[in-house]
Amino acid sequence: QVQLVESGGGLVQAGGSLRLSCAASGRSFSLLTMGWFRQAPGKERALVSSISWSGASTYYADSVKGRFTISRDNGKDMVYLQMNSLIAADTAGYYCAARTGSWQFGESEYDYWGQGTQVTVSP
């Protein structure tokens, strides 16, 4: 089992930045592929970004490419999502997720989920 706890969400003005953090516990973090998903009201949950166990491979949805950066610290069992140049369309609940399988580009099947943190971007 893996437990995931997100933090760092909040209210920010358009153009601003937020950094989401996810603390993992319960299983060897360095073996996990990590991802960030988001879900806006009335929309399906969608993969925003993912990172391989080593950090060498990353994926970004087209909508966030160039604005968001995913990273991980295997020594601290943490994964981060740096979000810059935020726009109203980024408003959503953001969820940290982990999968035991290897990283694959765009793969959205994950095994473990956090409770989520809300990001609200005001126009």
PDB file of C-alpha atoms in Angstrom:
ATOM      1  CA  GLN A   1       0.000   0.000   0.000  1.00  0.00           C
ATOM      2  CA  VAL A   2       0.998   3.572  -0.667  1.00  0.00           C
ATOM      3  CA  GLN A   3      -0.344   6.624   1.134  1.00  0.00           C
ATOM      4  CA  LEU A   4      -0.246   9.960  -0.638  1.00  0.00           C
ATOM      5  CA  VAL A   5      -0.887  13.368   0.879  1.00  0.00           C
ATOM      6  CA  GLU A   6      -1.033  16.493  -1.243  1.00  0.00           C
ATOM      7  CA  SER A   7      -0.472  20.055  -0.118  1.00  0.00           C
ATOM      8  CA  GLY A   8       0.114  23.462  -1.609  1.00  0.00           C
ATOM      9  CA  GLY A   9      -3.178  24.220  -3.275  1.00  0.00           C
ATOM     10  CA  GLY A  10      -4.993  27.493  -2.845  1.00  0.00           C
ATOM     11  CA  LEU A  11      -6.348  30.606  -4.494  1.00  0.00           C
ATOM     12  CA  VAL A  12      -4.094  32.503  -6.871  1.00  0.00           C
ATOM     13  CA  GLN A  13      -4.564  35.221  -9.443  1.00  0.00           C
ATOM     14  CA  ALA A  14      -4.133  34.489 -13.106  1.00  0.00           C
ATOM     15  CA  GLY A  15      -0.479  34.699 -14.029  1.00  0.00           C
ATOM     16  CA  GLY A  16       0.605  33.571 -10.606  1.00  0.00           C
ATOM     17  CA  SER A  17       2.343  30.429  -9.425  1.00  0.00           C
ATOM     18  CA  LEU A  18       1.758  27.583  -7.022  1.00  0.00           C
ATOM     19  CA  ARG A  19       3.815  24.601  -6.029  1.00  0.00           C
ATOM     20  CA  LEU A  20       2.007  21.402  -5.174  1.00  0.00           C
ATOM     21  CA  SER A  21       3.699  18.812  -3.006  1.00  0.00           C
ATOM     22  CA  CYS A  22       2.896  15.170  -2.463  1.00  0.00           C
ATOM     23  CA  ALA A  23       4.296  13.134   0.406  1.00  0.00           C
ATOM     24  CA  ALA A  24       4.376   9.374  -0.102  1.00  0.00           C
ATOM     25  CA  SER A  25       4.700   6.603   2.436  1.00  0.00           C
ATOM     26  CA  GLY A  26       4.194   2.883   2.756  1.00  0.00           C
ATOM     27  CA  ARG A  27       6.254   1.517  -0.108  1.00  0.00           C
ATOM     28  CA  SER A  28       9.634   2.115  -1.669  1.00  0.00           C
ATOM     29  CA  PHE A  29       9.052   5.476  -3.280  1.00  0.00           C
ATOM     30  CA  SER A  30      11.955   5.207  -5.662  1.00  0.00           C
ATOM     31  CA  LEU A  31      10.246   2.266  -7.401  1.00  0.00           C
ATOM     32  CA  LEU A  32       7.081   4.194  -8.150  1.00  0.00           C
ATOM     33  CA  THR A  33       6.008   6.106 -11.204  1.00  0.00           C
ATOM     34  CA  MET A  34       4.325   9.291  -9.991  1.00  0.00           C
ATOM     35  CA  GLY A  35       1.712  11.451 -11.588  1.00  0.00           C
ATOM     36  CA  TRP A  36      -0.471  14.486 -11.085  1.00  0.00           C
ATOM     37  CA  PHE A  37      -4.063  14.514 -12.260  1.00  0.00           C
ATOM     38  CA  ARG A  38      -6.713  17.186 -12.141  1.00  0.00           C
ATOM     39  CA  GLN A  39     -10.466  17.240 -12.235  1.00  0.00           C
ATOM     40  CA  ALA A  40     -12.612  20.291 -12.789  1.00  0.00           C
ATOM     41  CA  PRO A  41     -16.341  20.351 -11.980  1.00  0.00           C
ATOM     42  CA  GLY A  42     -18.292  18.474 -14.622  1.00  0.00           C
ATOM     43  CA  LYS A  43     -15.168  17.130 -16.286  1.00  0.00           C
ATOM     44  CA  GLU A  44     -13.339  13.849 -16.170  1.00  0.00           C
ATOM     45  CA  ARG A  45     -10.144  13.453 -14.246  1.00  0.00           C
ATOM     46  CA  ALA A  46      -7.185  13.909 -16.571  1.00  0.00           C
ATOM     47  CA  LEU A  47      -3.469  13.276 -16.384  1.00  0.00           C
ATOM     48  CA  VAL A  48      -1.520  16.506 -16.114  1.00  0.00           C
ATOM     49  CA  SER A  49       2.008  15.233 -15.708  1.00  0.00           C
ATOM     50  CA  SER A  50       3.988  12.157 -14.775  1.00  0.00           C
ATOM     51  CA  ILE A  51       7.561  11.272 -13.883  1.00  0.00           C
ATOM     52  CA  SER A  52       9.532   8.061 -13.955  1.00  0.00           C
ATOM     53  CA  TRP A  53      11.164   6.588 -10.861  1.00  0.00           C
ATOM     54  CA  SER A  54      14.516   8.124 -11.737  1.00  0.00           C
ATOM     55  CA  GLY A  55      13.112  11.448 -12.856  1.00  0.00           C
ATOM     56  CA  ALA A  56      14.683  10.986 -16.265  1.00  0.00           C
ATOM     57  CA  SER A  57      11.366  10.718 -18.107  1.00  0.00           C
ATOM     58  CA  THR A  58       8.460  13.105 -17.846  1.00  0.00           C
ATOM     59  CA  TYR A  59       5.139  13.678 -19.509  1.00  0.00           C
ATOM     60  CA  TYR A  60       3.038  16.842 -19.720  1.00  0.00           C
ATOM     61  CA  ALA A  61      -0.422  17.355 -21.100  1.00  0.00           C
ATOM     62  CA  ASP A  62      -0.409  19.817 -23.976  1.00  0.00           C
ATOM     63  CA  SER A  63      -2.447  22.276 -21.945  1.00  0.00           C
ATOM     64  CA  VAL A  64       0.294  22.697 -19.325  1.00  0.00           C
ATOM     65  CA  LYS A  65       3.427  22.163 -21.367  1.00  0.00           C
ATOM     66  CA  GLY A  66       5.902  24.969 -20.808  1.00  0.00           C
ATOM     67  CA  ARG A  67       4.092  26.199 -17.683  1.00  0.00           C
ATOM     68  CA  PHE A  68       4.187  23.246 -15.280  1.00  0.00           C
ATOM     69  CA  THR A  69       7.214  21.290 -14.090  1.00  0.00           C
ATOM     70  CA  ILE A  70       7.126  17.960 -12.302  1.00  0.00           C
ATOM     71  CA  SER A  71       9.973  16.814 -10.098  1.00  0.00           C
ATOM     72  CA  ARG A  72      10.677  14.309  -7.383  1.00  0.00           C
ATOM     73  CA  ASP A  73      13.021  13.841  -4.455  1.00  0.00           C
ATOM     74  CA  ASN A  74      13.500  10.146  -3.798  1.00  0.00           C
ATOM     75  CA  GLY A  75      15.450  10.905  -0.633  1.00  0.00           C
ATOM     76  CA  LYS A  76      12.409  12.636   0.845  1.00  0.00           C
ATOM     77  CA  ASP A  77       9.680  10.521  -0.780  1.00  0.00           C
ATOM     78  CA  MET A  78       8.221  13.654  -2.342  1.00  0.00           C
ATOM     79  CA  VAL A  79       6.913  14.660  -5.732  1.00  0.00           C
ATOM     80  CA  TYR A  80       6.218  18.235  -6.754  1.00  0.00           C
ATOM     81  CA  LEU A  81       4.303  20.121  -9.396  1.00  0.00           C
ATOM     82  CA  GLN A  82       5.501  23.655 -10.013  1.00  0.00           C
ATOM     83  CA  MET A  83       2.732  25.571 -11.753  1.00  0.00           C
ATOM     84  CA  ASN A  84       3.558  28.904 -13.368  1.00  0.00           C
ATOM     85  CA  SER A  85       1.566  31.318 -15.509  1.00  0.00           C
ATOM     86  CA  LEU A  86      -1.650  29.937 -14.114  1.00  0.00           C
ATOM     87  CA  ILE A  87      -4.865  30.571 -15.989  1.00  0.00           C
ATOM     88  CA  ALA A  88      -8.512  30.185 -15.025  1.00  0.00           C
ATOM     89  CA  ALA A  89      -8.703  26.908 -16.953  1.00  0.00           C
ATOM     90  CA  ASP A  90      -6.209  25.415 -14.482  1.00  0.00           C
ATOM     91  CA  THR A  91      -8.833  25.638 -11.722  1.00  0.00           C
ATOM     92  CA  ALA A  92      -9.453  22.081 -10.526  1.00  0.00           C
ATOM     93  CA  GLY A  93      -8.860  19.563  -7.819  1.00  0.00           C
ATOM     94  CA  TYR A  94      -5.326  18.231  -8.199  1.00  0.00           C
ATOM     95  CA  TYR A  95      -4.528  14.662  -7.258  1.00  0.00           C
ATOM     96  CA  CYS A  96      -1.230  12.948  -6.693  1.00  0.00           C
ATOM     97  CA  ALA A  97      -1.084   9.351  -7.903  1.00  0.00           C
ATOM     98  CA  ALA A  98       1.371   6.459  -7.925  1.00  0.00           C
ATOM     99  CA  ARG A  99       1.712   3.379 -10.036  1.00  0.00           C
ATOM    100  CA  THR A 100       3.916   0.364  -9.547  1.00  0.00           C
ATOM    101  CA  GLY A 101       4.353  -0.192 -13.257  1.00  0.00           C
ATOM    102  CA  SER A 102       7.065   1.426 -15.301  1.00  0.00           C
ATOM    103  CA  TRP A 103       6.648   4.928 -16.648  1.00  0.00           C
ATOM    104  CA  GLN A 104       4.985   5.104 -20.023  1.00  0.00           C
ATOM    105  CA  PHE A 105       4.296   8.236 -22.001  1.00  0.00           C
ATOM    106  CA  GLY A 106       0.756   9.381 -21.297  1.00  0.00           C
ATOM    107  CA  GLU A 107      -0.174   6.306 -19.265  1.00  0.00           C
ATOM    108  CA  SER A 108      -3.135   7.172 -17.020  1.00  0.00           C
ATOM    109  CA  GLU A 109      -3.700   3.908 -15.133  1.00  0.00           C
ATOM    110  CA  TYR A 110      -2.536   4.432 -11.560  1.00  0.00           C
ATOM    111  CA  ASP A 111      -2.805   2.278  -8.472  1.00  0.00           C
ATOM    112  CA  TYR A 112      -2.823   4.726  -5.574  1.00  0.00           C
ATOM    113  CA  TRP A 113      -4.393   8.131  -5.077  1.00  0.00           C
ATOM    114  CA  GLY A 114      -4.215  11.028  -2.688  1.00  0.00           C
ATOM    115  CA  GLN A 115      -7.227  12.953  -1.417  1.00  0.00           C
ATOM    116  CA  GLY A 116      -6.526  15.949  -3.592  1.00  0.00           C
ATOM    117  CA  THR A 117      -5.869  19.637  -3.150  1.00  0.00           C
ATOM    118  CA  GLN A 118      -7.903  22.439  -4.678  1.00  0.00           C
ATOM    119  CA  VAL A 119      -6.358  25.002  -6.985  1.00  0.00           C
ATOM    120  CA  THR A 120      -8.461  28.029  -7.859  1.00  0.00           C
ATOM    121  CA  VAL A 121      -7.210  30.619 -10.310  1.00  0.00           C
ATOM    122  CA  SER A 122      -9.065  33.911 -10.322  1.00  0.00           C
ATOM    123  CA  PRO A 123      -9.259  35.881 -13.588  1.00  0.00           C
TER     124      PRO A 123
END
